Each structure stands twice: as structure tokens, then as C-alpha cells.
Tab-separated table of C-alpha atoms in Angstrom:
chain	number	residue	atom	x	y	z
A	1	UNK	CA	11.769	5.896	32.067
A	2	UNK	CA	10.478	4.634	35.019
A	3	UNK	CA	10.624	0.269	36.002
A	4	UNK	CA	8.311	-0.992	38.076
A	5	UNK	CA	8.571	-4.756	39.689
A	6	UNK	CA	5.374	-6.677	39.411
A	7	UNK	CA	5.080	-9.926	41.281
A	8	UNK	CA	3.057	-12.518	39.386
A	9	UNK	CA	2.932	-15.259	41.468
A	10	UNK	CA	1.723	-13.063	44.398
A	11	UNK	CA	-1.591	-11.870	42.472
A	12	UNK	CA	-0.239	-8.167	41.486
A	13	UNK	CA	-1.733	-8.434	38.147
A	14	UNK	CA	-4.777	-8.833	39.464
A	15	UNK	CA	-4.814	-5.957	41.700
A	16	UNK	CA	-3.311	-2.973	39.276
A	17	UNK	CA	-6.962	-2.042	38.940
A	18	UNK	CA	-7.321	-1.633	42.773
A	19	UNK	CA	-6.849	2.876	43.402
A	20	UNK	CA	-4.764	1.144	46.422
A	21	UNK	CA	-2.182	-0.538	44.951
A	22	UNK	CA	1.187	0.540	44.287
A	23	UNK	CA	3.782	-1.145	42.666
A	24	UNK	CA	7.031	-1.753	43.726
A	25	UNK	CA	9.355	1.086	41.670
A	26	UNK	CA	12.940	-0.353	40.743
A	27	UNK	CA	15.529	2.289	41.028
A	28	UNK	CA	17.902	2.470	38.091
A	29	UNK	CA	20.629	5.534	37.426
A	30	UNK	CA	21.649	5.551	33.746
A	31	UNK	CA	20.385	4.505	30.288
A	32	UNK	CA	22.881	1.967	30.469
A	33	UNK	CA	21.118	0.517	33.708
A	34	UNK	CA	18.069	0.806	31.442
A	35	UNK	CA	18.915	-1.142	28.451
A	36	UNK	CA	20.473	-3.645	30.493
A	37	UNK	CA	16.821	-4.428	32.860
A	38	UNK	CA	15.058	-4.321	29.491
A	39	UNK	CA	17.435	-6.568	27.317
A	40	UNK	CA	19.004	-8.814	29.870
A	41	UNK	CA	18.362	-12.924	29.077
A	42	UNK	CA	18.558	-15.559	30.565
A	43	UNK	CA	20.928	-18.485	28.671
A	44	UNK	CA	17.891	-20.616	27.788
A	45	UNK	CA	16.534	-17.793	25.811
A	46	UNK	CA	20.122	-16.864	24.271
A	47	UNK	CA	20.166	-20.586	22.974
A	48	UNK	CA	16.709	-19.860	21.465
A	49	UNK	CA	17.674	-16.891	19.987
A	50	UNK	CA	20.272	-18.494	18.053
A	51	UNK	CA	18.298	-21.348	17.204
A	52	UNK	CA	16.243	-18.971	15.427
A	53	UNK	CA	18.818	-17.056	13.716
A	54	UNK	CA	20.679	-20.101	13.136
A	55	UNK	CA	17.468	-21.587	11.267
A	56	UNK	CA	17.226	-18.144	8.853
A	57	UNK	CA	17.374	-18.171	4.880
A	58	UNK	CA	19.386	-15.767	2.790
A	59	UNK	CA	16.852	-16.493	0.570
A	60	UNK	CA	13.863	-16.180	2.754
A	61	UNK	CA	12.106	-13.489	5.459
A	62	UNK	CA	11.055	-14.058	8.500
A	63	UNK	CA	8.205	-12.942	10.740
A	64	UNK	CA	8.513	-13.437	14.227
A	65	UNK	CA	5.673	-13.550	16.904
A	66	UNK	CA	5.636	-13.192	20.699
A	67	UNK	CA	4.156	-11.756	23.533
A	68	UNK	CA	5.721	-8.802	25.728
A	69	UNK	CA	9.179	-9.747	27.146
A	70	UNK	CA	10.002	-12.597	24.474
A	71	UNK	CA	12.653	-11.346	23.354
A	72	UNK	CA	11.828	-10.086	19.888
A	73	UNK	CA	13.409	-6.861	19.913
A	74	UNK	CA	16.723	-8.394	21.541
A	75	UNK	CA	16.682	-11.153	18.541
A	76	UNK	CA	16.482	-8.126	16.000
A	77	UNK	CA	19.212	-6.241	17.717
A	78	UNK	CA	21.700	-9.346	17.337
A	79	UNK	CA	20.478	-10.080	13.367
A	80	UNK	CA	21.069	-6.276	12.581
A	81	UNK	CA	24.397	-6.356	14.592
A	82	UNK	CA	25.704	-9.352	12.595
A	83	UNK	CA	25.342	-8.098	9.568
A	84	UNK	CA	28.181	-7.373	7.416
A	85	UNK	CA	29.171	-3.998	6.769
A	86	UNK	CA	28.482	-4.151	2.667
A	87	UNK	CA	25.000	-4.541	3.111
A	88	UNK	CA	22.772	-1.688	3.843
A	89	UNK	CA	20.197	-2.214	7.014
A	90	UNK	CA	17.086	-0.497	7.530
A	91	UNK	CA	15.913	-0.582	11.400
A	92	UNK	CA	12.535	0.684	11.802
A	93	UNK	CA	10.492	0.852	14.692
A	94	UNK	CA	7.527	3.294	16.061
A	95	UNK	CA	9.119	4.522	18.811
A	96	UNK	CA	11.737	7.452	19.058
A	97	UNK	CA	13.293	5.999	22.110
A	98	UNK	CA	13.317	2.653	21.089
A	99	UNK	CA	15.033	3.790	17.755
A	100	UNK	CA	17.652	5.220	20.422
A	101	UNK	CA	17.942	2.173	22.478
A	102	UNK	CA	18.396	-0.227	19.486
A	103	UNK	CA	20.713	1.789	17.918
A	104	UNK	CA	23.000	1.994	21.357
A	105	UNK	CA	22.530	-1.771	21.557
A	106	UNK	CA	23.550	-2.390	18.436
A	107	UNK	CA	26.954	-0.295	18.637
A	108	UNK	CA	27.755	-2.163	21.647
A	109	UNK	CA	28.339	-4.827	19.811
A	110	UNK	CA	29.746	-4.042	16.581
A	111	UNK	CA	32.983	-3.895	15.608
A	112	UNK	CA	32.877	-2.309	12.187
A	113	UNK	CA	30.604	0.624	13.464
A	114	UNK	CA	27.228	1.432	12.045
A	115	UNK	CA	27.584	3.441	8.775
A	116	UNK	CA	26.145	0.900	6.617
A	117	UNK	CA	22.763	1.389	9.407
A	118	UNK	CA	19.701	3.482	8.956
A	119	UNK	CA	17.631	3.758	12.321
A	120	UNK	CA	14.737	5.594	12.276
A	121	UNK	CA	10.865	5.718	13.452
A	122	UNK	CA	7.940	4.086	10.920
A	123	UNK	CA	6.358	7.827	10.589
A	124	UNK	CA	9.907	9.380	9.575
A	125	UNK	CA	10.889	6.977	7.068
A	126	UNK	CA	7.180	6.895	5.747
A	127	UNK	CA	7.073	10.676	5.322
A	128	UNK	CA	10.524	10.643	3.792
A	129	UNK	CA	9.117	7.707	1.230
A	130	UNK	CA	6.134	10.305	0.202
A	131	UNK	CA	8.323	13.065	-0.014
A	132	UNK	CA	10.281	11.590	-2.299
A	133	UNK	CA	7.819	10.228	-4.324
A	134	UNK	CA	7.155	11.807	-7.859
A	135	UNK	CA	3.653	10.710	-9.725
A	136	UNK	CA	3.522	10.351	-13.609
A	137	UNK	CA	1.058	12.866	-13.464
A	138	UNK	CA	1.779	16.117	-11.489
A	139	UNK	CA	-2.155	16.295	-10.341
A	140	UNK	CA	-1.681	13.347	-8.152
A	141	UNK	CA	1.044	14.795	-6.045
A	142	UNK	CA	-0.070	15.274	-2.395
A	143	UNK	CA	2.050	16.850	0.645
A	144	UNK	CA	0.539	14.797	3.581
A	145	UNK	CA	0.915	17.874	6.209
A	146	UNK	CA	0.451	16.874	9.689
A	147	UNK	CA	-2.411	19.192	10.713
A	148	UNK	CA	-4.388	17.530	8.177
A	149	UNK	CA	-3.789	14.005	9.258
A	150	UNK	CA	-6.357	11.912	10.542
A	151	UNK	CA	-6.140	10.115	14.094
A	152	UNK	CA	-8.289	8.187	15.969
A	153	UNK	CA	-8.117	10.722	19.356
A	154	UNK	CA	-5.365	13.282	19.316
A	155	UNK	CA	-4.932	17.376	20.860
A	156	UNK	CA	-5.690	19.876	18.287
A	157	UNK	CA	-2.399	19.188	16.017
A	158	UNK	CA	-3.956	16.371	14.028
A	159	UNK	CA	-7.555	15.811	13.085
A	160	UNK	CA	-9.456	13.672	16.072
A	161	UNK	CA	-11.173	10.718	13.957
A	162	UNK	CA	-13.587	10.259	17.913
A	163	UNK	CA	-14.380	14.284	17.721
A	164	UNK	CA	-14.643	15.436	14.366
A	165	UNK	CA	-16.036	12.343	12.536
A	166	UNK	CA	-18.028	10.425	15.374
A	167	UNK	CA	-18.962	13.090	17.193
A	168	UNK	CA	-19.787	16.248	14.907
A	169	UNK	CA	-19.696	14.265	11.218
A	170	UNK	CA	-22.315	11.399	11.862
A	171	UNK	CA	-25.859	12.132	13.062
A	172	UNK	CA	-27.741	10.648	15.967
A	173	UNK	CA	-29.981	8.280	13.836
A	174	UNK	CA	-26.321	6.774	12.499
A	175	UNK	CA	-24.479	6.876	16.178
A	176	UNK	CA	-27.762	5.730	17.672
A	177	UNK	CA	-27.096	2.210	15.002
A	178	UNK	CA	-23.636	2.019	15.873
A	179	UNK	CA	-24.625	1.423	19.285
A	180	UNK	CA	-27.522	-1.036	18.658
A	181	UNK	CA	-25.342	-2.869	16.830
A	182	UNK	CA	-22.647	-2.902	19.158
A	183	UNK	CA	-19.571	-0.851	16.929
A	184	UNK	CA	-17.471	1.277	19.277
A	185	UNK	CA	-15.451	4.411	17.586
A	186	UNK	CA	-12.593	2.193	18.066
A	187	UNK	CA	-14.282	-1.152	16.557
A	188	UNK	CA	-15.364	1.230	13.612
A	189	UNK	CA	-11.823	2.835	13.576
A	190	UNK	CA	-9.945	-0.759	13.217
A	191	UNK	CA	-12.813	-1.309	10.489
A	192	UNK	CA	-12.068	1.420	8.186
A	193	UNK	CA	-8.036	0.092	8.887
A	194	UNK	CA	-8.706	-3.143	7.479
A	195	UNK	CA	-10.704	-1.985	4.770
A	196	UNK	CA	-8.249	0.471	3.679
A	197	UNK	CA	-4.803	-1.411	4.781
A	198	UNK	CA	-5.669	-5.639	3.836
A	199	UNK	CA	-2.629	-6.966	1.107
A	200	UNK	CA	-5.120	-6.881	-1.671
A	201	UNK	CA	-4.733	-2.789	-1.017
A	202	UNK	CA	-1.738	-3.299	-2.395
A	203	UNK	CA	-2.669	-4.944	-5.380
A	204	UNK	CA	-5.745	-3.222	-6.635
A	205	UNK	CA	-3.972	0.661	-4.754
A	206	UNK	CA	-7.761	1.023	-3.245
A	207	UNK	CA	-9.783	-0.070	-0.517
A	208	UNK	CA	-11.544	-3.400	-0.019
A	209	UNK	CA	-14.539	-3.677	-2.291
A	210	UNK	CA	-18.025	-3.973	0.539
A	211	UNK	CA	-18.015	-7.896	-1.303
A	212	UNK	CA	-14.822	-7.996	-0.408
A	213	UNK	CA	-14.615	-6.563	3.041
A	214	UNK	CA	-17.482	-9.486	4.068
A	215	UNK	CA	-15.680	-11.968	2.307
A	216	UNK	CA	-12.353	-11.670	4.877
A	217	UNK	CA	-12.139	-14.474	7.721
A	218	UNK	CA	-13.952	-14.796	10.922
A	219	UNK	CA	-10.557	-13.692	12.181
A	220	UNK	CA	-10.757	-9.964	11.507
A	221	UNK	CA	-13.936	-10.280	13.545
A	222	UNK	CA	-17.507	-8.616	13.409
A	223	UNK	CA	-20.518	-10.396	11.826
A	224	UNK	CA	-21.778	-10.005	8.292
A	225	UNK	CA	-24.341	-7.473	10.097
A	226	UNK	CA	-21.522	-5.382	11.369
A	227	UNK	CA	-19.415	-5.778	8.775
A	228	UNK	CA	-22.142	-4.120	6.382
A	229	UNK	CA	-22.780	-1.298	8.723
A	230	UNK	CA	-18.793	-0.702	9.304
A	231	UNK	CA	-18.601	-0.332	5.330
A	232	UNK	CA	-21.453	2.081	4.896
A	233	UNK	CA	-19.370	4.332	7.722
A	234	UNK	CA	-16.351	3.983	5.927
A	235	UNK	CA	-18.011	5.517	2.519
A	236	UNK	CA	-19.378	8.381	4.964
A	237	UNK	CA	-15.669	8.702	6.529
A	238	UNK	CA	-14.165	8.478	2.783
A	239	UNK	CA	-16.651	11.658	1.942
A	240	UNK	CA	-15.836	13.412	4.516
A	241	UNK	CA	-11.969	12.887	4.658
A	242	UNK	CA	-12.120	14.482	1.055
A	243	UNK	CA	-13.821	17.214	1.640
A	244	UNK	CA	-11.838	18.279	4.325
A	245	UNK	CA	-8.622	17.298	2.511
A	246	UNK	CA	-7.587	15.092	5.582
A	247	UNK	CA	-5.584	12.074	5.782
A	248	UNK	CA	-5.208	8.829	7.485
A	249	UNK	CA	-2.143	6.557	7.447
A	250	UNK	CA	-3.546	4.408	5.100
A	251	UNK	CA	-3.867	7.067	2.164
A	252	UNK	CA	0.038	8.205	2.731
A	253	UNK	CA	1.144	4.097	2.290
A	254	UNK	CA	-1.280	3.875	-0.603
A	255	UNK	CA	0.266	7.005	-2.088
A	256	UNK	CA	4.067	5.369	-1.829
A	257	UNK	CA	2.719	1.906	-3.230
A	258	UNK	CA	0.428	3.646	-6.064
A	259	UNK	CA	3.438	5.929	-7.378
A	260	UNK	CA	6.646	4.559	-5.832
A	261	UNK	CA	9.286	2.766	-7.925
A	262	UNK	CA	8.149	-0.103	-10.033
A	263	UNK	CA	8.905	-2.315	-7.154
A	264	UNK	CA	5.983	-0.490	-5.786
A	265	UNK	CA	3.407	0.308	-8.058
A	266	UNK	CA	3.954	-3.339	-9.722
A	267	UNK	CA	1.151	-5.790	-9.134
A	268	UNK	CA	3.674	-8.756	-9.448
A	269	UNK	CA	6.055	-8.850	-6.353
A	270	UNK	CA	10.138	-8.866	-8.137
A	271	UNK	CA	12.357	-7.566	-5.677
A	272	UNK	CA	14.599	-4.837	-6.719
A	273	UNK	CA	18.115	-6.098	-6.721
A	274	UNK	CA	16.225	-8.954	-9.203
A	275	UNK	CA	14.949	-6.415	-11.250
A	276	UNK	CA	18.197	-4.699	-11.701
A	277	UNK	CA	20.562	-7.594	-11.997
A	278	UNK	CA	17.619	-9.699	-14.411
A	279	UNK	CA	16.364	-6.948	-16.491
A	280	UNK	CA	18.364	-3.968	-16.124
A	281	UNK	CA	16.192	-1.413	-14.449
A	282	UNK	CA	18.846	0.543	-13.415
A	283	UNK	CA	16.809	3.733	-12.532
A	284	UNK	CA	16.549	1.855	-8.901
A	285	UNK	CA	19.770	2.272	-8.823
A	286	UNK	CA	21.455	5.603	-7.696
A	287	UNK	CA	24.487	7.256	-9.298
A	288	UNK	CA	26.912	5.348	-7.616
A	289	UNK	CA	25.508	2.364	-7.901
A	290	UNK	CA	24.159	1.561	-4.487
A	291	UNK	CA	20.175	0.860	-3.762
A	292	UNK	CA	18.220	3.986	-4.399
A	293	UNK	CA	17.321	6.384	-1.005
A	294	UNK	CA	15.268	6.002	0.935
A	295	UNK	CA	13.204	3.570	-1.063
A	296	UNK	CA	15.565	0.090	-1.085
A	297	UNK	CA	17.923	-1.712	1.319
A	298	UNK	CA	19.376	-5.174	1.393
A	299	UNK	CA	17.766	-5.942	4.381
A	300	UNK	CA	14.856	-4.607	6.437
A	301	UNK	CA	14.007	-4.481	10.002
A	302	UNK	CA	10.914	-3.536	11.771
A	303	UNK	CA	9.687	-3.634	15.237
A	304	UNK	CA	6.416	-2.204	15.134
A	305	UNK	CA	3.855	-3.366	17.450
A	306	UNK	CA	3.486	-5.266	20.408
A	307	UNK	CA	-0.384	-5.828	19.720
A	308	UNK	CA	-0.323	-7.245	16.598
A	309	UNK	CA	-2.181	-10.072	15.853
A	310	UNK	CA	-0.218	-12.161	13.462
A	311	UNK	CA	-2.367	-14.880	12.533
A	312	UNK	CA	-4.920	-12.383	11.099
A	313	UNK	CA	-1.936	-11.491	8.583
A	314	UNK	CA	-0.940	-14.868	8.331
A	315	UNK	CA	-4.578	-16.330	7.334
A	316	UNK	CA	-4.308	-13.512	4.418
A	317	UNK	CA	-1.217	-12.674	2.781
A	318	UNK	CA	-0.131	-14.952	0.152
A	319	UNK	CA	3.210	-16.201	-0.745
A	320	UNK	CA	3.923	-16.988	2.784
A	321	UNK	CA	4.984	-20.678	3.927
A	322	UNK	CA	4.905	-21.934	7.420
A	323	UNK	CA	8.033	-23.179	9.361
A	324	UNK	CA	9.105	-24.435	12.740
A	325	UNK	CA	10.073	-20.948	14.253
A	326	UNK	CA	9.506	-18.248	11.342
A	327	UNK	CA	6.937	-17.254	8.865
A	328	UNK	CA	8.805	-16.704	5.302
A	329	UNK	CA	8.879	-15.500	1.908
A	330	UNK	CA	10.931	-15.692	-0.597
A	331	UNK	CA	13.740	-13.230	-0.378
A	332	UNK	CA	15.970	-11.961	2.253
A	333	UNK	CA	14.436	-9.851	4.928
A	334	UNK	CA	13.620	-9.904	8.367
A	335	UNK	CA	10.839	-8.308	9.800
A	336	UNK	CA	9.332	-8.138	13.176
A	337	UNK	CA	5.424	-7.271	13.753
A	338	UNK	CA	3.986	-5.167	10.850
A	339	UNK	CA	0.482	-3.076	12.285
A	340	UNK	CA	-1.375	-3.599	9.473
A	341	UNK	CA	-0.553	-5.702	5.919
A	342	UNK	CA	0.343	-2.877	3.956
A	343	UNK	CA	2.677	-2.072	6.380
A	344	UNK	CA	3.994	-5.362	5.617
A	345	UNK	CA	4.414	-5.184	2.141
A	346	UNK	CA	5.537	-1.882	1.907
A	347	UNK	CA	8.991	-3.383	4.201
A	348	UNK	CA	8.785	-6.214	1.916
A	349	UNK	CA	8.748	-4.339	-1.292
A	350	UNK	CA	11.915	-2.150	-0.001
A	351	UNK	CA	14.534	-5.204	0.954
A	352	UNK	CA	16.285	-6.752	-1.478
């Protein structure tokens, strides 16, 4: 990892752009150094960290918001470090070396070490949720290989969403009213996200309905004109996903919330250790006792994105009250910038 030291104040922002420019490189000689230049605070923001932990529910979640550098990943590190060593803690984040610098954080400072921990990456612990998944029905069992998975640009391991749909799937006459109407690949790639990834997903285990889909808030963006295009691509990307048998990130959540647990697949939202301790569903429950693998933990961490956009989740999810620091629901879990909703709910649907 290399630092560099931008100066604010002296315009530097402005001039990245400029071929000229060259920032200032800050020399560093361990991954100790490292940690320490990316998680160092200064003691205003250690008093507002623990105002905000010091505010938390046991009986609520909490979403918290920030920009780059606000210290939501150090917050995170000190809630999953306090926890006692009874409860199991999921730590989730899309990064491999994040997951590596978390976890070192966090066994600095512990006491009672970090077996009660699970650190891993949101594609690992999603793959190891659909692997472990078993349908009803044997014909709805999918394997989610990674050469058939669908990404919006990628080398020739996963399926390029730009190349293969965009650029050899769709004909001129349909590229040609993308552009009139102003819908980049990308604009049409967030499209087909929201469509296949908003909280009613969850509900309903399909994508948004075209009535639907217009319906959402001026938030997610596009007009009614767009919006309408952006649908009829996503039917045309939907066709031609199946027939190649590819994938997309959406399909592998959808798969995990259609034929999970009945924590899952339920339309009503009863958190496990309710269901188990109210009405006895003890399958969730492995043979020793403790919260079934990999599916349920007592509390759930996630640092997932720095680009999130909360308030387009907040303007759509429902159960959700507002407070002074943190957005919560009811139950215990604390989670830090979901990508999309689903993502959301599938955390939320795993914590106790």
C-alpha cells in the first residue's frame, strides 16, 4: 500500500487531474505503520465515537453514514472489539485487505482473543450462504460458478456486462436510444441493480414490477422517460442472462433469501433467536445448540461501501426510525454501509 499526502488548503485537489502533478508520497515501513496512518484519531473524534456507541440499543441496529476518513470503519473496529466473548460476531467487508486490517485491529485490543469472530469478505460469506443453501425442490438448486457471473467490465474470468451485453447483445437501433436518451452502460447497469436489488426484492423474491420501478423516488434518479427505457433493457438483459446461464449478484442474494432458512424466505421479518426461543424452531439451531453456520450470528457487521448513498435506502426501507446519530431497527445489529437494500436485509435477516 502506498500513502500519499494531499494538501487541501493549498489547491492539490484541484490539480490531481493536471499529467504534471505529483503528490507528495509518505514513506511508511510496516503494516503496523499502516494501520496506524489509516486509523489514527484525533480526541474530538474518539469522544464522538463513544458518543455514538454510548447512544446504541441492545434492542436496536444501527446504520451509520459518513464520508471518506470519518471514522466509520475505526467505530466498527471498537463495537466488534467490545463485544463479549459469548456472542458470536460476523465482520464483513468487501475488501480482502481490509478484512486483514480489521481483524489485526481488533486483536490489538482484545483481551479474550477472537474465537467467538468471523472475518471475512461480502463475496466469501455470500458464496458460502448459497452453498449451503438446500431448495425444497431439487430443480431450483443452482451452483453460481464464477466464469458464469455477470460484471459490469471485468478480464475474461467473469462475463463483461459493457462487452457482451452492450456491446455484442443489443443492436444499434437500441444503443443508438440509449444514447439519445442519455443512459450510459453504467446508468443502465445501476438500473437493472435497483430493479433487481430494492427491499421489496426481498419480499415478493423477484424484481421490481416496470409500475413499480417508476413508482420509486426522484432519489434513485432518471425520469419516467428513462426509467421506461432502463426497464425494457433490463427484460432484454433478463433474456439474455438466461440463455447464457449467467449470473449477476443480485440472482445469488435472491437465491439465499428465496430458499434460505425461514428467517429468509419469510415475508414477515422475526429474527431468529425470536423464532427459536418464541416458537421453537429449533432447526436454526445447530447440534450443539449455537446459531446455525454460516447463516445466523448475534451480531453483524458490515463495512461495505464507501459510495453508498444512504438516504436512497433510507427514503425506502421500512421499519426504520430516525435518531440523533444512527438509523435503527428493531433488534440488535450494527451495520455499516450496505451497496444495495438487499444487501441490507440479507445482514439484517442473519443477526439475532
Amino acid at each position: 500500500m502506498a500513502l500519499y499526502i494531499l494538501n487541501v488548503d493549498h489547491g492539490d485537489l484541484d490539480r490531481i487531474s493536471n499529467r504534471g502533478f505529483s503528490a507528495k508520497k509518505r514513506i511508511v515501513h510496516s503494516e503496523e505503520q499502516v494501520n496506524k496512518a489509516i486509523f489514527r484519531t484525533s480526541q474530538a473524534e474518539a469522544n464522538d465515537n463513544e458518543g455514538i456507541l454510548a447512544s446504541e440499543r441492545l434492542d436496536m441496529s444501527s446504520l451509520v453514514s459518513g464520508g471518506a476518513g470519518t471514522g466509520k470503519t475505526l467505530l466498527m473496529i471498537r463495537k466488534v472489539a467490545s463485544e463479549e466473548p459469548s456472542r458470536h460476531v460476523l465482520v464483513v467487508t468487501r475488501l480482502p485487505r481490509l478484512v486483514n486490517v480489521i481483524k489485526t485491529a481488533v486483536e490489538e485490543k482484545r483481551d479474550d482473543g477472537v474465537e467467538n469472530l468471523s472475518f471475512t469478505t461480502y463475496d466469501d460469506l455470500v458464496q458460502l450462504l448459497a452453498r449451503r443453501v438446500v431448495p425444497d425442490d431439487d430443480s431450483h438448486c443452482e451452483s453460481f460458478v464464477q466464469f458464469n457471473r455477470v460484471r459490469f467490465d471485468c478480464d475474461d474470468s467473469n462475463i463483461s456486462f459493457l462487452r457482451e451485453f452492450i456491446e455484442n447483445f443489443l443492436n444499434s437501433k437500441e444503443r443508438k436510444e440509449m444514447k439519445s436518451h442519455e443512459i450510459e452502460p453504467l446508468t443502465l447497469w445501476h438500473a437493472i441493480i435497483v430493479i433487481k436489488s430494492n427491499s421489496n426484492c426481498a419480499r415478493t423474491k423477484q424484481p421490481l414490477s416496470l409500475d413499480d420501478y417508476i413508482a420509486l423516488p426522484i432519489s434513485f434518479g432518471l425520469t419516467q422517460t428513462q426509467r421506461n427505457l432502463c426497464y425494457d433493457l433490463f427484460l432484454k438483459y433478463e433474456e439474455w442472462r438466461h440463455n447464457g446461464h449467467y449470473w449477476d449478484e443480485m440472482d445469488r442474494v435472491l437465491y439465499v433469501l428465496t430458499h434460505g432458512p425461514s428467517v429468509f424466505r419469510d415475508d414477515k421479518f422475526i429474527p431468529w433467536a425470536a423464532r427459536v426461543n418464541r416458537f421453537g424452531e429449533m432447526d436454526l439451531l445447530d447440534d450443539e445448540g449455537t446459531p446455525l453456520y454460516p447463516f445466523f450470528y448475534d451480531v453483524v457487521c458490515a463495512d461495505e461501501a464507501q459510495d453508498f448513498v444512504s438516504t436512497a435506502l433510507i427514503c425506502s426501507l421500512p421499519h426504520f426510525t430516525m435518531t440523533t446519530n444512527l438509523i435503527a431497527v428493531a433488534s440488535h445489529r450494527v451495520i455499516f454501509h450496505a451497496q444495495t437494500e438487499i444487501d441490507l436485509l440479507l445482514f439484517i435477516k442473519m443477526s439475532a
